[in-house]
mmCIF file of C-alpha atoms in Angstrom:
data_model
loop_
_atom_site.group_PDB
_atom_site.id
_atom_site.type_symbol
_atom_site.label_atom_id
_atom_site.label_comp_id
_atom_site.label_asym_id
_atom_site.label_seq_id
_atom_site.Cartn_x
_atom_site.Cartn_y
_atom_site.Cartn_z
ATOM 1 C CA MET J 1 113.866 5.143 273.145
ATOM 2 C CA GLY J 2 116.897 3.616 271.433
ATOM 3 C CA ASN J 3 115.450 0.141 271.951
ATOM 4 C CA CYS J 4 112.202 1.218 270.277
ATOM 5 C CA ASN J 5 114.071 2.477 267.218
ATOM 6 C CA THR J 6 116.091 -0.741 267.057
ATOM 7 C CA THR J 7 112.921 -2.837 267.234
ATOM 8 C CA THR J 8 111.274 -0.773 264.516
ATOM 9 C CA GLN J 9 114.319 -1.153 262.275
ATOM 10 C CA ASP J 10 114.434 -4.911 262.937
ATOM 11 C CA ASP J 11 110.752 -5.194 262.057
ATOM 12 C CA LYS J 12 111.355 -3.269 258.842
ATOM 13 C CA ASN J 13 114.311 -5.472 257.935
ATOM 14 C CA GLN J 14 112.273 -8.609 258.631
ATOM 15 C CA SER J 15 109.411 -7.195 256.594
ATOM 16 C CA ASP J 16 111.786 -6.610 253.688
ATOM 17 C CA VAL J 17 113.085 -10.174 253.992
ATOM 18 C CA ASN J 18 109.537 -11.557 254.082
ATOM 19 C CA PHE J 19 108.636 -9.483 251.034
ATOM 20 C CA GLN J 20 111.636 -10.810 249.103
ATOM 21 C CA ILE J 21 110.792 -14.388 250.107
ATOM 22 C CA GLN J 22 107.170 -14.000 249.019
ATOM 23 C CA ARG J 23 108.291 -12.344 245.798
ATOM 24 C CA GLN J 24 110.662 -15.224 245.041
ATOM 25 C CA ILE J 25 107.939 -17.756 245.849
ATOM 26 C CA GLU J 26 105.623 -16.011 243.392
ATOM 27 C CA ILE J 27 108.346 -15.924 240.711
ATOM 28 C CA ASP J 28 109.066 -19.619 241.266
ATOM 29 C CA ARG J 29 105.344 -20.401 241.109
ATOM 30 C CA ARG J 30 104.951 -18.578 237.795
ATOM 31 C CA ASN J 31 108.083 -20.192 236.395
ATOM 32 C CA ASN J 32 106.828 -23.596 237.498
ATOM 33 C CA GLU J 33 103.465 -23.005 235.836
ATOM 34 C CA SER J 34 105.152 -22.006 232.585
ATOM 35 C CA THR J 35 107.665 -24.889 232.670
ATOM 36 C CA ILE J 36 106.916 -28.490 231.777
ATOM 37 C CA LYS J 37 109.446 -31.144 232.745
ATOM 38 C CA LEU J 38 109.494 -34.287 230.648
ATOM 39 C CA LEU J 39 111.604 -37.354 231.378
ATOM 40 C CA LEU J 40 112.938 -39.786 228.766
ATOM 41 C CA LEU J 41 113.497 -43.278 230.144
ATOM 42 C CA GLY J 42 114.327 -46.663 228.700
ATOM 43 C CA ALA J 43 116.888 -49.431 228.714
ATOM 44 C CA GLY J 44 120.230 -48.974 226.970
ATOM 45 C CA GLU J 45 120.028 -48.734 223.160
ATOM 46 C CA SER J 46 116.236 -48.438 223.154
ATOM 47 C CA GLY J 47 116.441 -45.289 221.029
ATOM 48 C CA LYS J 48 115.522 -42.724 223.688
ATOM 49 C CA SER J 49 118.570 -40.554 222.970
ATOM 50 C CA THR J 50 117.527 -40.555 219.308
ATOM 51 C CA VAL J 51 114.111 -39.266 220.386
ATOM 52 C CA LEU J 52 115.878 -36.450 222.256
ATOM 53 C CA LYS J 53 117.880 -35.619 219.122
ATOM 54 C CA GLN J 54 114.617 -35.467 217.173
ATOM 55 C CA LEU J 55 113.198 -33.020 219.719
ATOM 56 C CA LYS J 56 116.272 -30.849 219.188
ATOM 57 C CA ILE J 57 115.880 -31.059 215.403
ATOM 58 C CA ILE J 58 112.155 -30.314 215.443
ATOM 59 C CA HIS J 59 111.886 -27.758 218.256
ATOM 60 C CA ASP J 60 115.392 -26.463 219.088
ATOM 61 C CA ASN J 61 116.846 -25.401 215.716
ATOM 62 C CA GLY J 62 118.614 -28.704 215.115
ATOM 63 C CA PHE J 63 122.386 -29.080 214.933
ATOM 64 C CA SER J 64 124.769 -26.324 213.880
ATOM 65 C CA ASP J 65 127.666 -26.969 211.495
ATOM 66 C CA ASN J 66 129.994 -26.961 214.501
ATOM 67 C CA ASP J 67 127.758 -29.510 216.257
ATOM 68 C CA LEU J 68 127.899 -31.781 213.218
ATOM 69 C CA LEU J 69 131.644 -31.383 212.738
ATOM 70 C CA SER J 70 132.325 -32.142 216.398
ATOM 71 C CA LYS J 71 130.685 -35.566 215.970
ATOM 72 C CA ARG J 72 132.945 -36.688 213.106
ATOM 73 C CA ASN J 73 135.363 -38.719 215.225
ATOM 74 C CA LEU J 74 132.424 -40.361 216.996
ATOM 75 C CA VAL J 75 131.129 -41.510 213.609
ATOM 76 C CA TYR J 76 134.565 -42.990 212.844
ATOM 77 C CA GLY J 77 134.349 -44.792 216.173
ATOM 78 C CA ASN J 78 130.892 -46.170 215.389
ATOM 79 C CA VAL J 79 132.145 -47.495 212.037
ATOM 80 C CA ILE J 80 135.095 -49.346 213.597
ATOM 81 C CA GLN J 81 133.001 -50.667 216.494
ATOM 82 C CA ALA J 82 130.256 -51.858 214.146
ATOM 83 C CA MET J 83 132.735 -53.864 212.086
ATOM 84 C CA PHE J 84 134.369 -55.223 215.251
ATOM 85 C CA PHE J 85 131.033 -56.585 216.507
ATOM 86 C CA ILE J 86 130.273 -58.127 213.111
ATOM 87 C CA LEU J 87 133.673 -59.844 213.099
ATOM 88 C CA SER J 88 133.007 -61.088 216.632
ATOM 89 C CA GLY J 89 129.681 -62.441 215.393
ATOM 90 C CA MET J 90 131.426 -64.250 212.557
ATOM 91 C CA HIS J 91 133.724 -65.917 215.075
ATOM 92 C CA LYS J 92 130.747 -66.932 217.217
ATOM 93 C CA LEU J 93 128.914 -68.386 214.204
ATOM 94 C CA LYS J 94 132.117 -70.035 212.915
ATOM 95 C CA LEU J 95 131.836 -68.290 209.552
ATOM 96 C CA ALA J 96 134.882 -68.055 207.276
ATOM 97 C CA PHE J 97 136.080 -65.119 205.197
ATOM 98 C CA ALA J 98 135.726 -65.416 201.443
ATOM 99 C CA SER J 99 138.957 -63.490 200.848
ATOM 100 C CA GLN J 100 142.419 -64.246 202.242
ATOM 101 C CA SER J 101 143.156 -60.526 202.683
ATOM 102 C CA SER J 102 140.154 -60.218 204.992
ATOM 103 C CA GLN J 103 142.105 -62.097 207.669
ATOM 104 C CA GLU J 104 144.705 -59.301 207.724
ATOM 105 C CA HIS J 105 141.989 -56.654 207.740
ATOM 106 C CA CYS J 106 140.313 -58.426 210.655
ATOM 107 C CA ARG J 107 143.534 -58.303 212.674
ATOM 108 C CA LEU J 108 143.822 -54.568 211.966
ATOM 109 C CA ILE J 109 140.321 -53.867 213.314
ATOM 110 C CA HIS J 110 141.041 -55.887 216.450
ATOM 111 C CA ALA J 111 144.328 -54.007 216.957
ATOM 112 C CA ILE J 112 142.565 -50.636 216.666
ATOM 113 C CA MET J 113 139.965 -51.679 219.235
ATOM 114 C CA ALA J 114 142.653 -53.020 221.583
ATOM 115 C CA LYS J 115 144.402 -49.632 221.523
ATOM 116 C CA HIS J 116 141.103 -47.747 222.015
ATOM 117 C CA ALA J 117 142.079 -45.759 218.937
ATOM 118 C CA GLU J 118 138.816 -46.239 217.053
ATOM 119 C CA THR J 119 137.872 -42.533 217.193
ATOM 120 C CA GLU J 120 140.986 -41.326 215.375
ATOM 121 C CA PRO J 121 140.551 -39.954 211.826
ATOM 122 C CA MET J 122 140.023 -42.679 209.244
ATOM 123 C CA ARG J 123 143.302 -43.317 207.420
ATOM 124 C CA GLU J 124 143.424 -44.776 203.915
ATOM 125 C CA HIS J 125 144.542 -48.277 204.969
ATOM 126 C CA ILE J 126 141.714 -48.428 207.526
ATOM 127 C CA TYR J 127 139.185 -47.361 204.894
ATOM 128 C CA VAL J 128 140.485 -50.046 202.498
ATOM 129 C CA ALA J 129 140.254 -52.684 205.242
ATOM 130 C CA LEU J 130 136.688 -51.702 206.139
ATOM 131 C CA LYS J 131 135.621 -51.522 202.488
ATOM 132 C CA GLU J 132 137.005 -54.965 201.623
ATOM 133 C CA LEU J 133 135.619 -56.511 204.805
ATOM 134 C CA TRP J 134 132.171 -55.049 204.175
ATOM 135 C CA THR J 135 132.040 -56.624 200.710
ATOM 136 C CA ASP J 136 133.382 -59.985 201.925
ATOM 137 C CA LYS J 137 130.735 -62.701 201.518
ATOM 138 C CA GLY J 138 131.515 -64.073 204.976
ATOM 139 C CA VAL J 139 130.787 -60.689 206.562
ATOM 140 C CA GLN J 140 127.573 -60.331 204.568
ATOM 141 C CA SER J 141 126.581 -63.849 205.620
ATOM 142 C CA ALA J 142 127.037 -62.790 209.246
ATOM 143 C CA MET J 143 124.893 -59.692 208.658
ATOM 144 C CA SER J 144 122.106 -61.885 207.312
ATOM 145 C CA ARG J 145 122.166 -63.649 210.716
ATOM 146 C CA LYS J 146 122.633 -60.522 212.842
ATOM 147 C CA SER J 147 119.781 -61.467 215.166
ATOM 148 C CA GLU J 148 122.046 -64.264 216.478
ATOM 149 C CA PHE J 149 124.672 -61.898 217.889
ATOM 150 C CA TYR J 150 125.041 -58.286 218.974
ATOM 151 C CA VAL J 151 125.521 -55.709 216.242
ATOM 152 C CA PRO J 152 124.601 -52.017 216.700
ATOM 153 C CA ASP J 153 121.677 -50.686 214.678
ATOM 154 C CA CYS J 154 123.945 -48.083 213.084
ATOM 155 C CA ALA J 155 126.117 -50.729 211.371
ATOM 156 C CA GLN J 156 124.254 -50.948 208.054
ATOM 157 C CA HIS J 157 123.853 -47.171 207.746
ATOM 158 C CA PHE J 158 127.495 -46.288 208.390
ATOM 159 C CA LEU J 159 129.142 -49.210 206.584
ATOM 160 C CA ASP J 160 126.997 -48.553 203.509
ATOM 161 C CA SER J 161 128.281 -44.949 203.657
ATOM 162 C CA LEU J 162 132.021 -45.685 203.848
ATOM 163 C CA ASP J 163 132.896 -43.745 200.677
ATOM 164 C CA ARG J 164 131.102 -40.643 201.922
ATOM 165 C CA ILE J 165 132.567 -40.910 205.437
ATOM 166 C CA ASN J 166 136.086 -41.378 204.042
ATOM 167 C CA ASP J 167 135.921 -38.055 202.160
ATOM 168 C CA PRO J 168 138.533 -35.650 203.652
ATOM 169 C CA ASN J 169 135.852 -32.952 203.811
ATOM 170 C CA TYR J 170 133.273 -35.224 205.417
ATOM 171 C CA ILE J 171 130.810 -33.511 207.729
ATOM 172 C CA PRO J 172 128.208 -35.758 209.398
ATOM 173 C CA THR J 173 124.643 -35.286 208.209
ATOM 174 C CA THR J 174 121.667 -34.949 210.506
ATOM 175 C CA GLN J 175 120.764 -38.538 209.617
ATOM 176 C CA ASP J 176 124.262 -39.636 210.655
ATOM 177 C CA ILE J 177 123.717 -37.951 214.020
ATOM 178 C CA LEU J 178 120.412 -39.783 214.456
ATOM 179 C CA PHE J 179 122.129 -43.129 213.846
ATOM 180 C CA LEU J 180 125.172 -42.235 215.963
ATOM 181 C CA ARG J 181 125.445 -44.456 219.034
ATOM 182 C CA VAL J 182 126.943 -42.922 222.185
ATOM 183 C CA ALA J 183 125.922 -44.343 225.571
ATOM 184 C CA THR J 184 124.189 -41.745 227.764
ATOM 185 C CA MET J 185 126.146 -41.165 230.964
ATOM 186 C CA GLY J 186 124.449 -38.998 233.568
ATOM 187 C CA VAL J 187 121.720 -36.585 232.453
ATOM 188 C CA ILE J 188 121.349 -34.679 229.159
ATOM 189 C CA GLU J 189 118.820 -31.838 228.868
ATOM 190 C CA VAL J 190 117.166 -30.132 225.894
ATOM 191 C CA ARG J 191 115.058 -26.966 226.347
ATOM 192 C CA PHE J 192 112.616 -25.433 223.899
ATOM 193 C CA GLN J 193 109.477 -23.275 223.917
ATOM 194 C CA ILE J 194 106.038 -24.063 222.508
ATOM 195 C CA LYS J 195 102.921 -21.937 223.087
ATOM 196 C CA GLU J 196 104.475 -19.863 225.881
ATOM 197 C CA LYS J 197 105.537 -22.999 227.726
ATOM 198 C CA ILE J 198 109.161 -23.851 228.444
ATOM 199 C CA TRP J 199 109.809 -27.559 227.953
ATOM 200 C CA ARG J 200 112.715 -29.180 229.791
ATOM 201 C CA VAL J 201 113.351 -32.696 228.512
ATOM 202 C CA PHE J 202 115.808 -34.933 230.360
ATOM 203 C CA ASP J 203 117.495 -38.031 228.926
ATOM 204 C CA VAL J 204 119.146 -40.257 231.518
ATOM 205 C CA GLY J 205 121.471 -43.250 231.233
ATOM 206 C CA GLY J 206 119.661 -46.502 230.505
ATOM 207 C CA GLN J 207 122.373 -49.020 231.367
ATOM 208 C CA ARG J 208 121.883 -50.875 234.647
ATOM 209 C CA SER J 209 124.811 -49.053 236.264
ATOM 210 C CA GLN J 210 123.204 -45.672 235.533
ATOM 211 C CA ARG J 211 119.615 -46.237 236.668
ATOM 212 C CA LYS J 212 119.951 -45.926 240.440
ATOM 213 C CA LYS J 213 121.413 -42.460 239.961
ATOM 214 C CA TRP J 214 118.257 -40.918 238.533
ATOM 215 C CA ILE J 215 115.123 -42.646 239.787
ATOM 216 C CA HIS J 216 114.613 -40.293 242.771
ATOM 217 C CA CYS J 217 115.673 -37.050 241.076
ATOM 218 C CA PHE J 218 112.591 -36.382 238.984
ATOM 219 C CA ASP J 219 109.587 -36.590 241.278
ATOM 220 C CA ASP J 220 108.260 -33.287 239.863
ATOM 221 C CA VAL J 221 108.115 -34.273 236.176
ATOM 222 C CA ARG J 222 104.775 -33.792 234.479
ATOM 223 C CA ALA J 223 105.068 -36.834 232.243
ATOM 224 C CA LEU J 224 107.603 -39.352 231.067
ATOM 225 C CA ILE J 225 108.254 -41.001 227.755
ATOM 226 C CA PHE J 226 109.366 -44.600 228.132
ATOM 227 C CA VAL J 227 111.133 -45.969 225.068
ATOM 228 C CA THR J 228 111.498 -49.684 224.406
ATOM 229 C CA ALA J 229 112.908 -51.384 221.316
ATOM 230 C CA MET J 230 110.367 -53.919 220.041
ATOM 231 C CA SER J 231 113.003 -55.341 217.722
ATOM 232 C CA GLU J 232 115.107 -56.567 220.655
ATOM 233 C CA PHE J 233 112.760 -59.459 221.475
ATOM 234 C CA ASP J 234 115.397 -61.886 220.162
ATOM 235 C CA GLN J 235 118.496 -60.205 221.641
ATOM 236 C CA VAL J 236 120.293 -60.343 225.000
ATOM 237 C CA LEU J 237 121.909 -57.631 227.113
ATOM 238 C CA MET J 238 125.533 -56.744 226.521
ATOM 239 C CA GLU J 239 125.916 -56.339 230.292
ATOM 240 C CA ASP J 240 125.394 -60.027 231.115
ATOM 241 C CA GLY J 241 124.998 -61.837 227.785
ATOM 242 C CA THR J 242 121.950 -63.824 228.936
ATOM 243 C CA THR J 243 119.010 -61.543 229.834
ATOM 244 C CA ASN J 244 116.485 -60.988 227.048
ATOM 245 C CA ARG J 245 116.496 -57.291 226.120
ATOM 246 C CA LEU J 246 112.725 -56.930 225.735
ATOM 247 C CA GLN J 247 112.127 -58.740 229.032
ATOM 248 C CA GLU J 248 114.629 -56.406 230.711
ATOM 249 C CA SER J 249 112.856 -53.381 229.256
ATOM 250 C CA LEU J 250 109.491 -54.697 230.462
ATOM 251 C CA GLN J 251 110.843 -55.133 233.998
ATOM 252 C CA LEU J 252 112.273 -51.610 233.961
ATOM 253 C CA PHE J 253 108.926 -50.246 232.752
ATOM 254 C CA LYS J 254 107.164 -52.054 235.596
ATOM 255 C CA GLN J 255 109.574 -50.524 238.137
ATOM 256 C CA VAL J 256 109.116 -47.034 236.714
ATOM 257 C CA CYS J 257 105.365 -47.266 236.204
ATOM 258 C CA ASN J 258 104.698 -48.341 239.795
ATOM 259 C CA ASN J 259 107.431 -46.299 241.471
ATOM 260 C CA LYS J 260 106.212 -44.042 244.280
ATOM 261 C CA TYR J 261 107.831 -41.023 242.608
ATOM 262 C CA PHE J 262 105.770 -41.507 239.422
ATOM 263 C CA ILE J 263 102.384 -42.606 240.797
ATOM 264 C CA GLU J 264 100.610 -39.534 239.379
ATOM 265 C CA THR J 265 102.848 -39.132 236.349
ATOM 266 C CA SER J 266 101.386 -39.785 232.894
ATOM 267 C CA ILE J 267 103.399 -42.221 230.786
ATOM 268 C CA ILE J 268 103.788 -42.207 227.028
ATOM 269 C CA LEU J 269 105.089 -45.565 225.821
ATOM 270 C CA PHE J 270 107.100 -45.583 222.595
ATOM 271 C CA LEU J 271 107.348 -49.084 221.127
ATOM 272 C CA ASN J 272 110.374 -48.143 219.068
ATOM 273 C CA LYS J 273 112.323 -49.618 216.135
ATOM 274 C CA LYS J 274 109.115 -50.787 214.526
ATOM 275 C CA ASP J 275 110.889 -50.971 211.153
ATOM 276 C CA LEU J 276 113.440 -53.482 212.450
ATOM 277 C CA PHE J 277 110.672 -55.375 214.251
ATOM 278 C CA ALA J 278 108.670 -55.643 211.016
ATOM 279 C CA GLU J 279 111.790 -56.840 209.173
ATOM 280 C CA LYS J 280 112.338 -59.623 211.699
ATOM 281 C CA MET J 281 108.691 -60.654 211.523
ATOM 282 C CA SER J 282 108.942 -60.894 207.720
ATOM 283 C CA GLN J 283 111.991 -63.152 208.169
ATOM 284 C CA GLY J 284 110.020 -65.618 210.285
ATOM 285 C CA ARG J 285 111.357 -64.671 213.727
ATOM 286 C CA SER J 286 108.920 -65.496 216.540
ATOM 287 C CA LEU J 287 107.953 -63.430 219.575
ATOM 288 C CA ARG J 288 108.011 -66.711 221.511
ATOM 289 C CA ILE J 289 111.765 -66.166 221.850
ATOM 290 C CA ALA J 290 110.892 -63.537 224.481
ATOM 291 C CA PHE J 291 107.424 -64.687 225.553
ATOM 292 C CA LYS J 292 106.994 -68.456 225.404
ATOM 293 C CA GLU J 293 103.292 -68.168 226.207
ATOM 294 C CA PHE J 294 102.566 -66.137 223.054
ATOM 295 C CA ASN J 295 100.323 -68.228 220.794
ATOM 296 C CA GLY J 296 99.390 -65.776 218.062
ATOM 297 C CA PRO J 297 100.589 -65.701 214.456
ATOM 298 C CA ASP J 298 104.152 -64.514 213.862
ATOM 299 C CA ASN J 299 103.276 -61.258 212.140
ATOM 300 C CA TYR J 300 103.650 -57.571 212.985
ATOM 301 C CA GLU J 301 100.057 -56.876 213.994
ATOM 302 C CA SER J 302 99.565 -59.794 216.363
ATOM 303 C CA SER J 303 103.051 -59.680 217.882
ATOM 304 C CA SER J 304 103.118 -55.905 218.430
ATOM 305 C CA ARG J 305 99.663 -55.994 220.038
ATOM 306 C CA TYR J 306 100.888 -58.664 222.431
ATOM 307 C CA ILE J 307 103.931 -56.576 223.409
ATOM 308 C CA GLU J 308 101.678 -53.575 223.980
ATOM 309 C CA LYS J 309 99.390 -55.705 226.157
ATOM 310 C CA LYS J 310 102.329 -56.963 228.264
ATOM 311 C CA PHE J 311 103.458 -53.410 228.990
ATOM 312 C CA PHE J 312 99.969 -52.207 229.906
ATOM 313 C CA MET J 313 99.540 -55.197 232.232
ATOM 314 C CA ALA J 314 102.743 -54.196 234.051
ATOM 315 C CA ASN J 315 100.938 -51.152 235.453
ATOM 316 C CA GLU J 316 99.496 -51.683 238.945
ATOM 317 C CA VAL J 317 98.356 -48.085 239.580
ATOM 318 C CA PRO J 318 94.568 -47.603 239.195
ATOM 319 C CA ASN J 319 93.472 -45.005 236.623
ATOM 320 C CA LYS J 320 97.024 -44.272 235.502
ATOM 321 C CA SER J 321 97.216 -42.518 232.123
ATOM 322 C CA ILE J 322 99.321 -44.514 229.658
ATOM 323 C CA TYR J 323 99.469 -43.710 225.944
ATOM 324 C CA CYS J 324 101.206 -45.906 223.372
ATOM 325 C CA HIS J 325 102.808 -45.169 219.986
ATOM 326 C CA HIS J 326 104.728 -47.379 217.569
ATOM 327 C CA THR J 327 107.784 -45.446 216.425
ATOM 328 C CA CYS J 328 110.883 -45.433 214.257
ATOM 329 C CA ALA J 329 113.057 -42.881 216.058
ATOM 330 C CA THR J 330 115.336 -42.259 213.057
ATOM 331 C CA ASP J 331 112.362 -41.207 210.871
ATOM 332 C CA THR J 332 112.000 -37.474 211.558
ATOM 333 C CA LYS J 333 108.671 -37.062 209.748
ATOM 334 C CA GLN J 334 107.013 -39.930 211.625
ATOM 335 C CA VAL J 335 108.533 -38.931 214.957
ATOM 336 C CA GLN J 336 107.407 -35.314 214.511
ATOM 337 C CA PHE J 337 103.802 -36.470 214.108
ATOM 338 C CA VAL J 338 104.038 -38.683 217.210
ATOM 339 C CA LEU J 339 105.850 -36.056 219.296
ATOM 340 C CA ASP J 340 103.361 -33.327 218.369
ATOM 341 C CA SER J 341 100.551 -35.608 219.523
ATOM 342 C CA THR J 342 102.497 -36.500 222.675
ATOM 343 C CA LEU J 343 103.276 -32.886 223.610
ATOM 344 C CA ASP J 344 99.621 -31.919 223.070
ATOM 345 C CA VAL J 345 98.535 -34.675 225.467
ATOM 346 C CA ILE J 346 101.066 -33.547 228.082
ATOM 347 C CA LEU J 347 100.116 -29.882 227.674
ATOM 348 C CA SER J 348 96.415 -30.705 228.063
ATOM 349 C CA SER J 349 97.216 -32.681 231.207
ATOM 350 C CA LYS J 350 99.286 -29.773 232.558
ATOM 351 C CA LEU J 351 96.500 -27.259 231.955
ATOM 352 C CA LYS J 352 93.893 -29.530 233.521
ATOM 353 C CA GLY J 353 96.108 -29.876 236.573
ATOM 354 C CA CYS J 354 96.199 -26.075 236.870
ATOM 355 C CA GLY J 355 92.454 -25.749 236.329
ATOM 356 C CA LEU J 356 93.027 -23.901 233.055
ATOM 357 C CA TYR J 357 91.620 -26.400 230.593
#
């Protein structure tokens, strides 16, 4: 009799456990149906983190005053680093300073970098050094040849804004945050809601050392945005100093596009930094620096079409959905238009997959 009661109680307990499991499965299923995971990929400095910032600005209430204030020292760091790379470029190009005092200022910048103190508040003597260096004709000559050495894209923006940044009450603007360069280490996530769908967007490190950490972690993403910088066709990687940046990005795209984890994943290709690309084309730079076989005219239309073609040809998966946009990630208005179109495409794909569209 006692055994019968024990068995009945065990059955009831197991039934309760089964019910809870089924209930959790149903909750997870509903959550999964209402959640869309989107992955942001690209080589280092392609602009993908800027795209994530734009998503936060457009769909996640942007940056609070505290967010902006917390980035102030990082802006100081970007200013010092930008000048350091320009000075290094001058040395490489064997360009001389126009002013004798610039030599002393140059030594100061190198000393700050050597001490890793570039993110400290900008003191008056540092501001004076940066200001005089930025107006030095030798420095400006180097900037006119910036395609011949590495200089971060933020350099012009921040160095043109030295007076504003030096203000004791300086608070970074949203535009400053968009130009701010901080290497992505690990994974950064932004969440927002559109049309009853929760969007989870992941930005992962693009440097070579970071890539192996993420490739297998996102096999359940609905779509991925791959960002490449068109303007880097005439630049080499910082990591090795020899590999063409656009070629590296193309190889990474090929690996991602044909990876077993992303076989059924739609890809949205952002050919980014179109403004810088157009500037280089107008200056007579040739896409043959990256692709020797290119035989078209050296203009934006022909060269950008060829880049687009090279990326599409990298796909080896039949019937894979790939969409392409030319972008300038620091232009919020343009990016909002592209992102709205992109999210609509992904949402339509999600609903079709669920049989709801």
